[in-house]
CSV table of C-alpha atoms and ligand atoms in Angstrom, one decimal:
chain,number,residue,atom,x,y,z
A,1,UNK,CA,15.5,-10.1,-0.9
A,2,UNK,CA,13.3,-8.9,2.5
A,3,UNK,CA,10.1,-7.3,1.2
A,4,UNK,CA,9.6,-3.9,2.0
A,5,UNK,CA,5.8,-3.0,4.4
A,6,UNK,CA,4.5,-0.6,2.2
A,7,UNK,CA,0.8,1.1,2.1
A,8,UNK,CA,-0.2,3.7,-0.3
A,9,UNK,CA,-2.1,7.1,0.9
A,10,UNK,CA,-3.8,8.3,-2.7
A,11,UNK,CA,-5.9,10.4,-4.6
A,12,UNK,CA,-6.6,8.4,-7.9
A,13,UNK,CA,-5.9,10.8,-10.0
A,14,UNK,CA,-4.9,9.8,-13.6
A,15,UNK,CA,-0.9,9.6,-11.8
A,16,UNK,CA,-1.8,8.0,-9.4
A,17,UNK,CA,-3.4,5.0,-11.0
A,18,UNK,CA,-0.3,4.9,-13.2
A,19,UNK,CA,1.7,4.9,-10.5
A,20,UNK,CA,-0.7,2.0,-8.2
A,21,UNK,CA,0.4,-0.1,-11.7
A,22,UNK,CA,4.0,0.4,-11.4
A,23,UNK,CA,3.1,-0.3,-7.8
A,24,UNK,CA,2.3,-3.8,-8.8
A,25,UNK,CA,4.5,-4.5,-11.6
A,26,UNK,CA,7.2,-4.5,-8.7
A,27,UNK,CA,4.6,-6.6,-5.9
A,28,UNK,CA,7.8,-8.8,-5.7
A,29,UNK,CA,9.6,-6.5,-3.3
A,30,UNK,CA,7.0,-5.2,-1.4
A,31,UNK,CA,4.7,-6.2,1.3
A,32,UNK,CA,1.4,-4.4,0.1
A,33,UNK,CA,-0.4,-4.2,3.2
A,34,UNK,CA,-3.2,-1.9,1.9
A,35,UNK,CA,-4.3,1.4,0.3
A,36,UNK,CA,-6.0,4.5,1.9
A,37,UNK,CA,-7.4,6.8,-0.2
A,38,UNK,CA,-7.6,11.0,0.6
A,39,UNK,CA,-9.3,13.7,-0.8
A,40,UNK,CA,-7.6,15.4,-3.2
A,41,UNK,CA,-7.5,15.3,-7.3
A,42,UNK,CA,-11.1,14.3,-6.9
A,43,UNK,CA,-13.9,13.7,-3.9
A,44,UNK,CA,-13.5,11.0,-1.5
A,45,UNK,CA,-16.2,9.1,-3.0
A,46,UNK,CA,-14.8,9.8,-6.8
A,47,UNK,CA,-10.8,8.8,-5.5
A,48,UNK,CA,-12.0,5.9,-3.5
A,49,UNK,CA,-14.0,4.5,-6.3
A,50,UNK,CA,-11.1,5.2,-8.4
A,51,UNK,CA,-9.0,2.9,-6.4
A,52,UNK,CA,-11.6,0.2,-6.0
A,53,UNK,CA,-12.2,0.4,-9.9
A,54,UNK,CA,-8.4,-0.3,-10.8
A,55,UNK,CA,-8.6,-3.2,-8.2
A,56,UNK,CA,-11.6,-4.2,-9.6
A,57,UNK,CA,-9.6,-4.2,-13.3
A,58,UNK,CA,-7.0,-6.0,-12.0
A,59,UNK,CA,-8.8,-8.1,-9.8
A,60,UNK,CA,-6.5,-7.7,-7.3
A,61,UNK,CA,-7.5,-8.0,-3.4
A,62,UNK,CA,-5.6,-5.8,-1.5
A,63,UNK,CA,-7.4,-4.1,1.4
A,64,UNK,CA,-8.7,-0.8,0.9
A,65,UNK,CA,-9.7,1.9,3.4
A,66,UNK,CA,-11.5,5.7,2.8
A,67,UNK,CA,-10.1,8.3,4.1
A,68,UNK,CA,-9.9,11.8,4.9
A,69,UNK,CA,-13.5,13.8,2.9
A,70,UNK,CA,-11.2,17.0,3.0
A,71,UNK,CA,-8.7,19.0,4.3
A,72,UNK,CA,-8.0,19.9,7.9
A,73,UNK,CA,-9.1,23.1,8.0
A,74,UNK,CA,-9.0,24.5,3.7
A,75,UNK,CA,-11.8,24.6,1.7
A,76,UNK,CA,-12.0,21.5,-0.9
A,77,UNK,CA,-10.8,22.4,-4.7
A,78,UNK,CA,-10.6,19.2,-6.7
A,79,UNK,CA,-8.6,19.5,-9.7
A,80,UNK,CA,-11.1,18.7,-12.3
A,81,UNK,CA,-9.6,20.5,-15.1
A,82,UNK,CA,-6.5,18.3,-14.7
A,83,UNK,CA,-8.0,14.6,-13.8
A,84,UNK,CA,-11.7,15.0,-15.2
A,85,UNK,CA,-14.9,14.7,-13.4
A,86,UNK,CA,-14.6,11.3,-12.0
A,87,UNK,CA,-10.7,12.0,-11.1
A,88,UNK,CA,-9.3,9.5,-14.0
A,89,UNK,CA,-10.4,10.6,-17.2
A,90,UNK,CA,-13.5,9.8,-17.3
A,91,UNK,CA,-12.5,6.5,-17.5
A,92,UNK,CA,-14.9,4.1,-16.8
A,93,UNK,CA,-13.8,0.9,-14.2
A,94,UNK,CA,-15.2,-1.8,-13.4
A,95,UNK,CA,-16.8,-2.3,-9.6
A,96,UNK,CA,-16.7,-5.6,-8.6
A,97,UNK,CA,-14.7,-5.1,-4.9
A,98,UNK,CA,-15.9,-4.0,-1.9
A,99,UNK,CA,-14.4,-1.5,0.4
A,100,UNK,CA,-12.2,-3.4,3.6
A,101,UNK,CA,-12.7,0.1,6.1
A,102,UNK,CA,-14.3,3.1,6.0
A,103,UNK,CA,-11.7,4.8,8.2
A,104,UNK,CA,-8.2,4.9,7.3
A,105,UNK,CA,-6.7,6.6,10.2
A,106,UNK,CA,-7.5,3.4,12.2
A,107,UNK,CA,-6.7,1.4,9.4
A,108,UNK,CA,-3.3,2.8,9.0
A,109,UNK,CA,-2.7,2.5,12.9
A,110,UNK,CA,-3.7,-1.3,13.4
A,111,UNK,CA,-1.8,-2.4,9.9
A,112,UNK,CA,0.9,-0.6,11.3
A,113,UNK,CA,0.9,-1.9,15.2
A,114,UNK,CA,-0.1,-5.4,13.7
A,115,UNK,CA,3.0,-5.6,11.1
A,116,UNK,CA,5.5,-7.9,11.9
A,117,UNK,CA,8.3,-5.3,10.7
A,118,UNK,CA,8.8,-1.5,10.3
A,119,UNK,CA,6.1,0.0,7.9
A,120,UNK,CA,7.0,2.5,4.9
A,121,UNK,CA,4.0,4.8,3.8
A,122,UNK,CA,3.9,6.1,0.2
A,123,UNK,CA,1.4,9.8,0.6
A,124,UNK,CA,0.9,10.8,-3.1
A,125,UNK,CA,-1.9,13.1,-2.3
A,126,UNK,CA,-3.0,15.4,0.3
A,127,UNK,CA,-1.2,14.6,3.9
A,128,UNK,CA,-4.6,14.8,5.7
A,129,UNK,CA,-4.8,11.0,6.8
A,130,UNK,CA,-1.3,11.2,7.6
A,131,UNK,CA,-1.0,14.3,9.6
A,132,UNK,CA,-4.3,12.5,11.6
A,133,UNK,CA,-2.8,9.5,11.8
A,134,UNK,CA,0.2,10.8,13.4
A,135,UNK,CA,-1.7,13.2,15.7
A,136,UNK,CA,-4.1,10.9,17.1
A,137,UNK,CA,-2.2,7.6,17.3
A,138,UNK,CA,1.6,9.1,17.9
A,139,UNK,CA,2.5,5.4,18.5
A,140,UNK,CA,2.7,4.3,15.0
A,141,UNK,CA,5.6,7.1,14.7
A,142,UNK,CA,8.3,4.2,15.9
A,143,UNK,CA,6.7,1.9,13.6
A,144,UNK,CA,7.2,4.2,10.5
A,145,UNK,CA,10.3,3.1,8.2
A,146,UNK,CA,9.8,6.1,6.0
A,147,UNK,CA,7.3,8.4,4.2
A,148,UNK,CA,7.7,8.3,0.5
A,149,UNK,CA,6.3,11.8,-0.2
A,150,UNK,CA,5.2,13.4,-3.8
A,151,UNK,CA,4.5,17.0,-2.8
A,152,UNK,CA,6.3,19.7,-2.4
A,153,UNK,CA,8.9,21.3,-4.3
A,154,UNK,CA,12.6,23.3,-4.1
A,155,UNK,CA,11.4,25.8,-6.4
A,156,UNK,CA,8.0,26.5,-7.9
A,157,UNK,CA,4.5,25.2,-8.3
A,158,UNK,CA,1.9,23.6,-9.9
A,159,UNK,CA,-1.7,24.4,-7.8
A,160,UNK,CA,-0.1,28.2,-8.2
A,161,UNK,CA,3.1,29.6,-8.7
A,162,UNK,CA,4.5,28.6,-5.0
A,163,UNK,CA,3.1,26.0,-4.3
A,164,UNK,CA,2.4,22.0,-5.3
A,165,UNK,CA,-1.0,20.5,-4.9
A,166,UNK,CA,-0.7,18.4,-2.5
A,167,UNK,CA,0.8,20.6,0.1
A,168,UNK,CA,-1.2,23.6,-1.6
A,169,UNK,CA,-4.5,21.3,-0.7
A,170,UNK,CA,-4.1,20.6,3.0
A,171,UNK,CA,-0.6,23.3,4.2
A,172,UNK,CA,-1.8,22.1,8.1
A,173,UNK,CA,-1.3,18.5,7.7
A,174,UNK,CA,1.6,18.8,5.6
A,175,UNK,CA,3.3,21.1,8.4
A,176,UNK,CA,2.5,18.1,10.7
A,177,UNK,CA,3.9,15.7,8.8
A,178,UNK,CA,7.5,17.8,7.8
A,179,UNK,CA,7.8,18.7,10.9
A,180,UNK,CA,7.3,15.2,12.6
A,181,UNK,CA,10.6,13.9,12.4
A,182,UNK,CA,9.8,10.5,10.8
A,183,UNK,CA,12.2,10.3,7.9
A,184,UNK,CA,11.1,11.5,4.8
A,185,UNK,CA,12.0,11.2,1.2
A,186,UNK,CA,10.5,14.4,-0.6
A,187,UNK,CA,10.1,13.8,-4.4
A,188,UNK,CA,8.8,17.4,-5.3
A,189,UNK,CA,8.1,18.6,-9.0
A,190,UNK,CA,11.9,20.0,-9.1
A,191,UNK,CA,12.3,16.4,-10.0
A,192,UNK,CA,8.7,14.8,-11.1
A,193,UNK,CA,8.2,17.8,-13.5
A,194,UNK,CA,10.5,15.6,-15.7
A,195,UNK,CA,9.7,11.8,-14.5
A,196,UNK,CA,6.8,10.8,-17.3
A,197,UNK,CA,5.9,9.8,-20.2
A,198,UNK,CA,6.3,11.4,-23.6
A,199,UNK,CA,4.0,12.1,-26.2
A,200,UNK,CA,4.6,9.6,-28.3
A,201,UNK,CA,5.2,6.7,-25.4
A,202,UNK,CA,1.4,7.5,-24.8
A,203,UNK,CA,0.4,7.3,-28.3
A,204,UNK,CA,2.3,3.8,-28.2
A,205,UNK,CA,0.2,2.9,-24.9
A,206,UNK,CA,-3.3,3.9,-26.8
A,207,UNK,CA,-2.4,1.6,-29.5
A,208,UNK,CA,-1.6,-1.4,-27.1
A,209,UNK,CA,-3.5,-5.0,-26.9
A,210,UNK,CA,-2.3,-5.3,-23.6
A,211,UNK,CA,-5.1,-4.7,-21.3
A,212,UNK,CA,-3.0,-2.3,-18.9
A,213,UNK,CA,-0.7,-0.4,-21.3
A,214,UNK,CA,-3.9,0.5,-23.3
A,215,UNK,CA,-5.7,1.0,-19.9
A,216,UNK,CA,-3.4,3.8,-19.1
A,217,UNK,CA,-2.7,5.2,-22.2
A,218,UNK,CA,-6.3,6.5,-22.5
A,219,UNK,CA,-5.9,7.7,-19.1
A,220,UNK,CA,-2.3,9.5,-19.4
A,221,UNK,CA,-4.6,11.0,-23.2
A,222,UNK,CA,-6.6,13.0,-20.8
A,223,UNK,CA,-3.9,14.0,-19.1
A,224,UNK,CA,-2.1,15.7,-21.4
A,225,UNK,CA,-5.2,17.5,-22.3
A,226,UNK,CA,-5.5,19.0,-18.0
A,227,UNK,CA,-1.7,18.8,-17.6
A,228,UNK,CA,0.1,21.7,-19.1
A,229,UNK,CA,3.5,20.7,-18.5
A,230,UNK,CA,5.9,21.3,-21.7
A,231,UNK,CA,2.7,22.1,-24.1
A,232,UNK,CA,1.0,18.2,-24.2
A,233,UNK,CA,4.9,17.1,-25.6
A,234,UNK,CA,5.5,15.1,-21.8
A,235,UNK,CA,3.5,14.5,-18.6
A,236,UNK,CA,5.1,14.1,-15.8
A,237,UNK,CA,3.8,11.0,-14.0
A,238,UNK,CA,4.6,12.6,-10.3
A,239,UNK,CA,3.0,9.8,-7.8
A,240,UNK,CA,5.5,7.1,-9.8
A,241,UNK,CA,8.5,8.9,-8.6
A,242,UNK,CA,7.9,7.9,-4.7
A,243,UNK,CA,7.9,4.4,-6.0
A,244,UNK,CA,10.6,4.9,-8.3
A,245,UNK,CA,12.9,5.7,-5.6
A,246,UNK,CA,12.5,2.4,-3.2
A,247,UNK,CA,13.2,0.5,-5.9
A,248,UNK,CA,15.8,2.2,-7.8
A,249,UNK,CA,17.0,5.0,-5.7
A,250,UNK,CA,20.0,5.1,-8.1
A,251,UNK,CA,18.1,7.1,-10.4
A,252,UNK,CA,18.4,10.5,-8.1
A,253,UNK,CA,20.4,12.3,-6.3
A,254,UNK,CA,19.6,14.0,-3.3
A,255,UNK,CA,20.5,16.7,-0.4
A,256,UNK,CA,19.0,16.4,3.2
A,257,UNK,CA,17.1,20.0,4.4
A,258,UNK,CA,14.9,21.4,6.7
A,259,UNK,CA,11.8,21.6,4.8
A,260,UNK,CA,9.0,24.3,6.6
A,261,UNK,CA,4.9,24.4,5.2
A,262,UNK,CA,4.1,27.9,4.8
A,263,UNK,CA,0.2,27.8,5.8
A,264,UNK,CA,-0.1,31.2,5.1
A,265,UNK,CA,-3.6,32.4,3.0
A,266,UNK,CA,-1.6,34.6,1.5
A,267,UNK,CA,0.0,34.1,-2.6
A,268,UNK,CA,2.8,31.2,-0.9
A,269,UNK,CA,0.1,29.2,0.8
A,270,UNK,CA,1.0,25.7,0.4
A,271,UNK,CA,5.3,26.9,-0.3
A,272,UNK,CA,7.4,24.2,0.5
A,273,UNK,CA,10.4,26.8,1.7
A,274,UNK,CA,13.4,24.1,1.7
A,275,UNK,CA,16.7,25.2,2.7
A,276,UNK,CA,18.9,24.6,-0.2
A,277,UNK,CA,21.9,27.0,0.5
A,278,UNK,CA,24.6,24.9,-0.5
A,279,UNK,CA,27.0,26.3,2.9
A,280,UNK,CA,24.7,24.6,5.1
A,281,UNK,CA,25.1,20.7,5.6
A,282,UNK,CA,22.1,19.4,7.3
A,283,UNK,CA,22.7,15.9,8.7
A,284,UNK,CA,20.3,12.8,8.3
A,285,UNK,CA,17.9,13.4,10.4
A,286,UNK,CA,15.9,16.4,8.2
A,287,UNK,CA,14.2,15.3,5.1
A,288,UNK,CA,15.7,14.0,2.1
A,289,UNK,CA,14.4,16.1,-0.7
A,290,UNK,CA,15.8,14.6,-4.2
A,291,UNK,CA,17.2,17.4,-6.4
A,292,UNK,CA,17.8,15.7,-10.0
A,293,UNK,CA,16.8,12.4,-11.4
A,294,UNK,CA,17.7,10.6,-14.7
A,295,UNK,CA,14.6,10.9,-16.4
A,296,UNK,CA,15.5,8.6,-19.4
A,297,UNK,CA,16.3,5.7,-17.1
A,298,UNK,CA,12.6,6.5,-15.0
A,299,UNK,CA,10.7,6.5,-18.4
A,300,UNK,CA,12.6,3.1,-19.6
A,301,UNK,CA,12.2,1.5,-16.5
A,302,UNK,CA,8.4,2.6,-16.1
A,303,UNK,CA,7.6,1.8,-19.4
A,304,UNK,CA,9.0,-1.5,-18.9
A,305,UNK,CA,7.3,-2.6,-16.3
A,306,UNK,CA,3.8,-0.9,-17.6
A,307,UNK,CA,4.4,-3.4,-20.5
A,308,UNK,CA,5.6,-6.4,-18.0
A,309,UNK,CA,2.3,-5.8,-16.0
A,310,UNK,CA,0.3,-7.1,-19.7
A,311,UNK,CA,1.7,-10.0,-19.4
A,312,UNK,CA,0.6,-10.7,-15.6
A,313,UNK,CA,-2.8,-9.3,-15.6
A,314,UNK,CA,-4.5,-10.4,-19.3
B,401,RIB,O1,1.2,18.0,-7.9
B,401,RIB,C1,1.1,16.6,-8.3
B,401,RIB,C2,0.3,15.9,-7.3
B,401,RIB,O2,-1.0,16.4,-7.2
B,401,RIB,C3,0.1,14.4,-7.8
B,401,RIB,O3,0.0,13.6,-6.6
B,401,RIB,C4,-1.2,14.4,-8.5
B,401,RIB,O4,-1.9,13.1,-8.4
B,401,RIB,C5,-2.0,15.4,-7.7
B,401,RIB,O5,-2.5,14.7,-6.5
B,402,CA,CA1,-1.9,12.0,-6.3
């Protein structure tokens, strides 16, 4: 099986560490050529610490580079109430890995040139690095495979009532980015609002001896505390679901559509206003939002691989 190129934009983030786990529960079809972190559910020096932590847990070395301190042109809001003060639960990780670049823009651009194939990127946070990677070095564009995108959604919000928080955090750079033309793969909360974990699954996770499981069973706990989503019964695990779908794209099913930012300052800042009338039929080339996904296949095979992950990194 050819390994996909993949590198990881993130916010780490309580679903975003979960979702850097399932990451490497499935190393065996991808190429990880590195992680950038953004600005986003936490500071750049809480997210990127985040991400060194869980490398530092798992003591895996994979090459990571800081990026982007805030948006393009928005005013910072970390989401604090959601991930805690140090963006994972107050969870405390070890730090015994150093950082490989302090600028992920060039980082992103010279993995990308230096690749021997096509490169898929996987932004689960704020499309700042992106939208400047894309801007300043327009090159890498033909070296792109695909942008695995959680933000967004058909309908709805999370960061307010029109709009997710990744796109809600930096609307500019997510313009840039949907309006690009690199092939996308949207998974918005029309779908990740029901790809997580339940109550109970996380209960089961607390009570684990597997280093991991247990690992991200205390962090999904405070989750459910920040996460409103069906009253603390299921939380959704969003950043998993751009993983989900290169490995099991199966699981969805999906409608290509123009998908335009609104960057207004106005109440649908941050709307991601996709065309969903069903008498259009938009070819290939738009973005390929996913409209439905079977959640109870997403939370077996997750939790499958959470548990498979125990086994690899005692
Ligand atoms: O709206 C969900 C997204 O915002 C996820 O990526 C989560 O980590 C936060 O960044
Ligand atoms: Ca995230």
């Amino acid at each position: 099986m050819i390994k996909r190129n993949i590198i990881i934009d993130c916010d780490p983030g309580i679903d975003d560490v979960v979702a850097l786990c399932f990451m490497f529960a499935n190393e065996d079809k991808f190429n990880i050529l590195g992680i950038t972190t953004v600005a986003g559910n936490q500071t750049i020096e809480n997210v990127t610490n985040n991400a060194l932590g869980l490398m530092s847990f798992l003591n895996k070395d994979i090459k990571i580079a800081r990026g982007a301190k805030g948006p393009l042109l928005r005013e910072k809001r970390p989401a604090s109430n959601v991930h805690g003060a140090n963006g994972v639960g107050d969870y405390q990780f070890p730090q015994t890995k150093e950082l490989y670049s302090d600028n992920a823009v060039t980082f992103l651009r010279d993995t990308i040139m230096s690749a021997d194939d096509k490169v898929t990127l996987i932004p689960v946070g704020p499309l700042t690095n992106i939208a400047l990677l894309i801007k300043t070095f327009p090159e890498v564009i033909s070296k792109i495979e695909l942008l695995s995108i959680m933000g967004g959604a058909t309908i709805g919000g999370n960061a307010t009532p029109t709009a997710e928080f990744n796109i809600w955090a930096d609307p500019e750079a997510a313009r840039i980015v949907f309006d690009s033309k690199i092939p996308i793969v949207m998974s918005g909360l029309n779908v990740t609002h029901s790809t997580g974990l339940y109550r109970n699954d996380v209960d089961e996770l607390m009570k684990s001896t597997g280093k991991v499981t247990k690992m991200c069973g205390e962090i999904m706990n405070f989750y459910f505390k920040g996460d409103h989503v069906k009253k603390g019964t299921f939380s959704p695990i969003h950043d998993a679901c751009a993983i989900m779908y290169l490995i099991h794209p199966e699981l969805y099913e999906f409608r290509h559509m123009p998908v335009k930012v609104d960057c207004s300052e106005e109440l649908s800042r941050g709307n991601t206003v996709c065309d969903v009338r069903e008498w259009f039929d938009y070819d290939e080339t738009y973005p390929k939002v996913l409209t439905c996904v079977d959640l109870e296949k997403f939370r077996d095979i997750l939790l499958e691989d959470l548990y498979r992950l125990d086994k690899m990194y005692k």
